[in-house]
Structure formats: C-alpha cells, structure tokens
C-alpha cells in the first residue's frame, strides 16, 4: 500500500531534550516536506526537499533541522525543543514539486 | 500578506444545498493549484487538482481564474459527509522556491 509513515504519532517531552520525528514513503517520490499545523494559523511549511541531499527552508524553519540522505526518508529533528514547538506535524511527499502531496497521519508533539 | 487566502467560514448549509468556496492567491507565478479536504485532527487529503480549463469530479467542480488570481470549489447536492475543512493550495512558483502555500481552510458543516 502506498503510504507516508510518521513516527511517533504522539509524544510528550520536556524542553531541551533532542527528538527526531521520522518520515518514510514507499512511493519513490522525489519531493518531501514537513508542515506544522496550529489553530488559527493553518498549515505552515517547515522544510522541504526536492531530492536526495537537496533540502530548503519553508516558512517556519527556526528550531528545526532535516536531512535527506535517502530518497524514502526525511526525518525532522528538534535539537532543543521548546514549548512553542508544541504542534501537530505532518510529513508529505509527491512525485515532483508541482504534484499533489500525500500526507502522513500526523505527529502530535507536546513540549513541556 | 499570506500567499493564499480563504474565507474561514464556517459555512452552514442544509443537505442537498449547493455551496461555493473561493480562494485567492498572491503570487502570479504559481503553477499548480489544488483543493484538499481535512477532517478534524486528521491528515489533509487531496480532493482535486485545479486546471485552467476547469474540472469536475462528480458533485465537485473546481475552477481557476488566472487573470483575477482566484480558485473556486463548487459542491453540489451537499452530503453530511462533506462536513470538513477545505484547504486551497498553490505551488510551483520559482520565485518562491517551489514552496507549497496552504490557505488556512474553509470550514463546511452540512446539516440534516
């Protein structure tokens, strides 16, 4: 089954404790992206990747890192999480940049 | 100014009604446009792509007006299951780094 898989689905952690949210797709898509969704602010793009070893900042990259060492994986790293990063996070992928995106189920992060 | 703007609603309509949403985009270089549907706390799912010639999928019709920079979605014969938030998306503008731009969404509630 074609899918985008994110882990974990839910995480409660504390300020400053490094965490990684994994994202994997099995559709051989070139374009991958991370978003956060907050009430009243909608979906905002954090980082995106056009292909392996090609990543770029979206609208709200501060406090986040990404890497794209393999085509299928695009982890989101929070080196020193802070409470303002409490949010619902989505990973998405598409064959190319202008194609419709497939979204993962989402990761709900709470930073205390 | 946000790249994509939508009326947040909510639009409350009775079953069987026809409802239309509009969305405006600010970057005239945008190349691709989509409508996504998002149920509460779930991932966005592609509803339909929007083409310059307009396109229809069952009860749903999408149109693009490049001159006025707006996109529309028409839902005919509304069903209870159409209740959701509808997200307008523009993408593919070289001068904005190919970022995807999501509107904040329009909330639709279809009532019996």
PDB file of N, CA and C in Angstrom, chain B residues 5 21-26 33 35 50 63-73 88:
ATOM      1  N   UNK B   5      -5.356  33.020   0.473  1.00  0.00           N
ATOM      2  CA  UNK B   5      -6.354  33.474   1.449  1.00  0.00           C
ATOM      3  C   UNK B   5      -7.717  32.860   1.161  1.00  0.00           C
ATOM      4  N   UNK B  21     -16.871  27.822  -2.533  1.00  0.00           N
ATOM      5  CA  UNK B  21     -15.783  28.470  -1.805  1.00  0.00           C
ATOM      6  C   UNK B  21     -14.852  29.132  -2.811  1.00  0.00           C
ATOM      7  N   UNK B  22     -14.351  30.286  -2.436  1.00  0.00           N
ATOM      8  CA  UNK B  22     -13.328  30.929  -3.247  1.00  0.00           C
ATOM      9  C   UNK B  22     -12.038  31.045  -2.466  1.00  0.00           C
ATOM     10  N   UNK B  23     -10.967  31.197  -3.202  1.00  0.00           N
ATOM     11  CA  UNK B  23      -9.648  31.300  -2.597  1.00  0.00           C
ATOM     12  C   UNK B  23      -8.841  32.205  -3.523  1.00  0.00           C
ATOM     13  N   UNK B  24      -8.089  33.135  -2.957  1.00  0.00           N
ATOM     14  CA  UNK B  24      -7.247  33.993  -3.790  1.00  0.00           C
ATOM     15  C   UNK B  24      -5.792  33.711  -3.500  1.00  0.00           C
ATOM     16  N   UNK B  25      -4.942  33.860  -4.497  1.00  0.00           N
ATOM     17  CA  UNK B  25      -3.509  33.660  -4.317  1.00  0.00           C
ATOM     18  C   UNK B  25      -2.771  34.897  -4.800  1.00  0.00           C
ATOM     19  N   UNK B  26      -1.650  35.175  -4.161  1.00  0.00           N
ATOM     20  CA  UNK B  26      -0.977  36.450  -4.436  1.00  0.00           C
ATOM     21  C   UNK B  26       0.154  36.336  -5.447  1.00  0.00           C
ATOM     22  N   UNK B  33      -2.361  24.179  -8.627  1.00  0.00           N
ATOM     23  CA  UNK B  33      -3.369  24.524  -7.621  1.00  0.00           C
ATOM     24  C   UNK B  33      -4.167  23.275  -7.271  1.00  0.00           C
ATOM     25  N   UNK B  35      -7.238  21.548  -4.306  1.00  0.00           N
ATOM     26  CA  UNK B  35      -8.125  21.587  -3.149  1.00  0.00           C
ATOM     27  C   UNK B  35      -7.910  20.306  -2.352  1.00  0.00           C
ATOM     28  N   UNK B  50      -6.647  21.528  -9.710  1.00  0.00           N
ATOM     29  CA  UNK B  50      -7.407  22.585 -10.374  1.00  0.00           C
ATOM     30  C   UNK B  50      -6.697  22.941 -11.663  1.00  0.00           C
ATOM     31  N   UNK B  63     -12.465  25.515 -10.397  1.00  0.00           N
ATOM     32  CA  UNK B  63     -12.126  26.422 -11.486  1.00  0.00           C
ATOM     33  C   UNK B  63     -10.968  27.315 -11.067  1.00  0.00           C
ATOM     34  N   UNK B  64     -10.211  27.725 -12.062  1.00  0.00           N
ATOM     35  CA  UNK B  64      -9.073  28.612 -11.858  1.00  0.00           C
ATOM     36  C   UNK B  64      -9.248  29.840 -12.734  1.00  0.00           C
ATOM     37  N   UNK B  65      -9.090  30.997 -12.151  1.00  0.00           N
ATOM     38  CA  UNK B  65      -9.126  32.249 -12.899  1.00  0.00           C
ATOM     39  C   UNK B  65      -7.785  32.935 -12.703  1.00  0.00           C
ATOM     40  N   UNK B  66      -6.905  32.771 -13.680  1.00  0.00           N
ATOM     41  CA  UNK B  66      -5.538  33.316 -13.543  1.00  0.00           C
ATOM     42  C   UNK B  66      -5.539  34.845 -13.593  1.00  0.00           C
ATOM     43  N   UNK B  67      -6.414  35.410 -14.378  1.00  0.00           N
ATOM     44  CA  UNK B  67      -6.433  36.871 -14.510  1.00  0.00           C
ATOM     45  C   UNK B  67      -6.748  37.530 -13.168  1.00  0.00           C
ATOM     46  N   UNK B  68      -7.685  36.954 -12.442  1.00  0.00           N
ATOM     47  CA  UNK B  68      -8.082  37.506 -11.154  1.00  0.00           C
ATOM     48  C   UNK B  68      -7.404  36.809  -9.983  1.00  0.00           C
ATOM     49  N   UNK B  69      -6.614  35.778 -10.285  1.00  0.00           N
ATOM     50  CA  UNK B  69      -5.859  35.039  -9.270  1.00  0.00           C
ATOM     51  C   UNK B  69      -6.770  34.470  -8.193  1.00  0.00           C
ATOM     52  N   UNK B  70      -7.785  33.758  -8.617  1.00  0.00           N
ATOM     53  CA  UNK B  70      -8.583  33.045  -7.632  1.00  0.00           C
ATOM     54  C   UNK B  70      -8.942  31.659  -8.147  1.00  0.00           C
ATOM     55  N   UNK B  71      -9.244  30.815  -7.158  1.00  0.00           N
ATOM     56  CA  UNK B  71      -9.626  29.426  -7.391  1.00  0.00           C
ATOM     57  C   UNK B  71     -10.965  29.207  -6.694  1.00  0.00           C
ATOM     58  N   UNK B  72     -11.809  28.422  -7.300  1.00  0.00           N
ATOM     59  CA  UNK B  72     -13.100  28.174  -6.670  1.00  0.00           C
ATOM     60  C   UNK B  72     -13.375  26.685  -6.584  1.00  0.00           C
ATOM     61  N   UNK B  73     -14.211  26.338  -5.627  1.00  0.00           N
ATOM     62  CA  UNK B  73     -14.690  24.957  -5.469  1.00  0.00           C
ATOM     63  C   UNK B  73     -16.187  25.011  -5.275  1.00  0.00           C
ATOM     64  N   UNK B  88      -7.190  25.301   0.311  1.00  0.00           N
ATOM     65  CA  UNK B  88      -6.775  25.718  -1.023  1.00  0.00           C
ATOM     66  C   UNK B  88      -5.250  25.776  -1.037  1.00  0.00           C
TER      67      UNK B  88
END
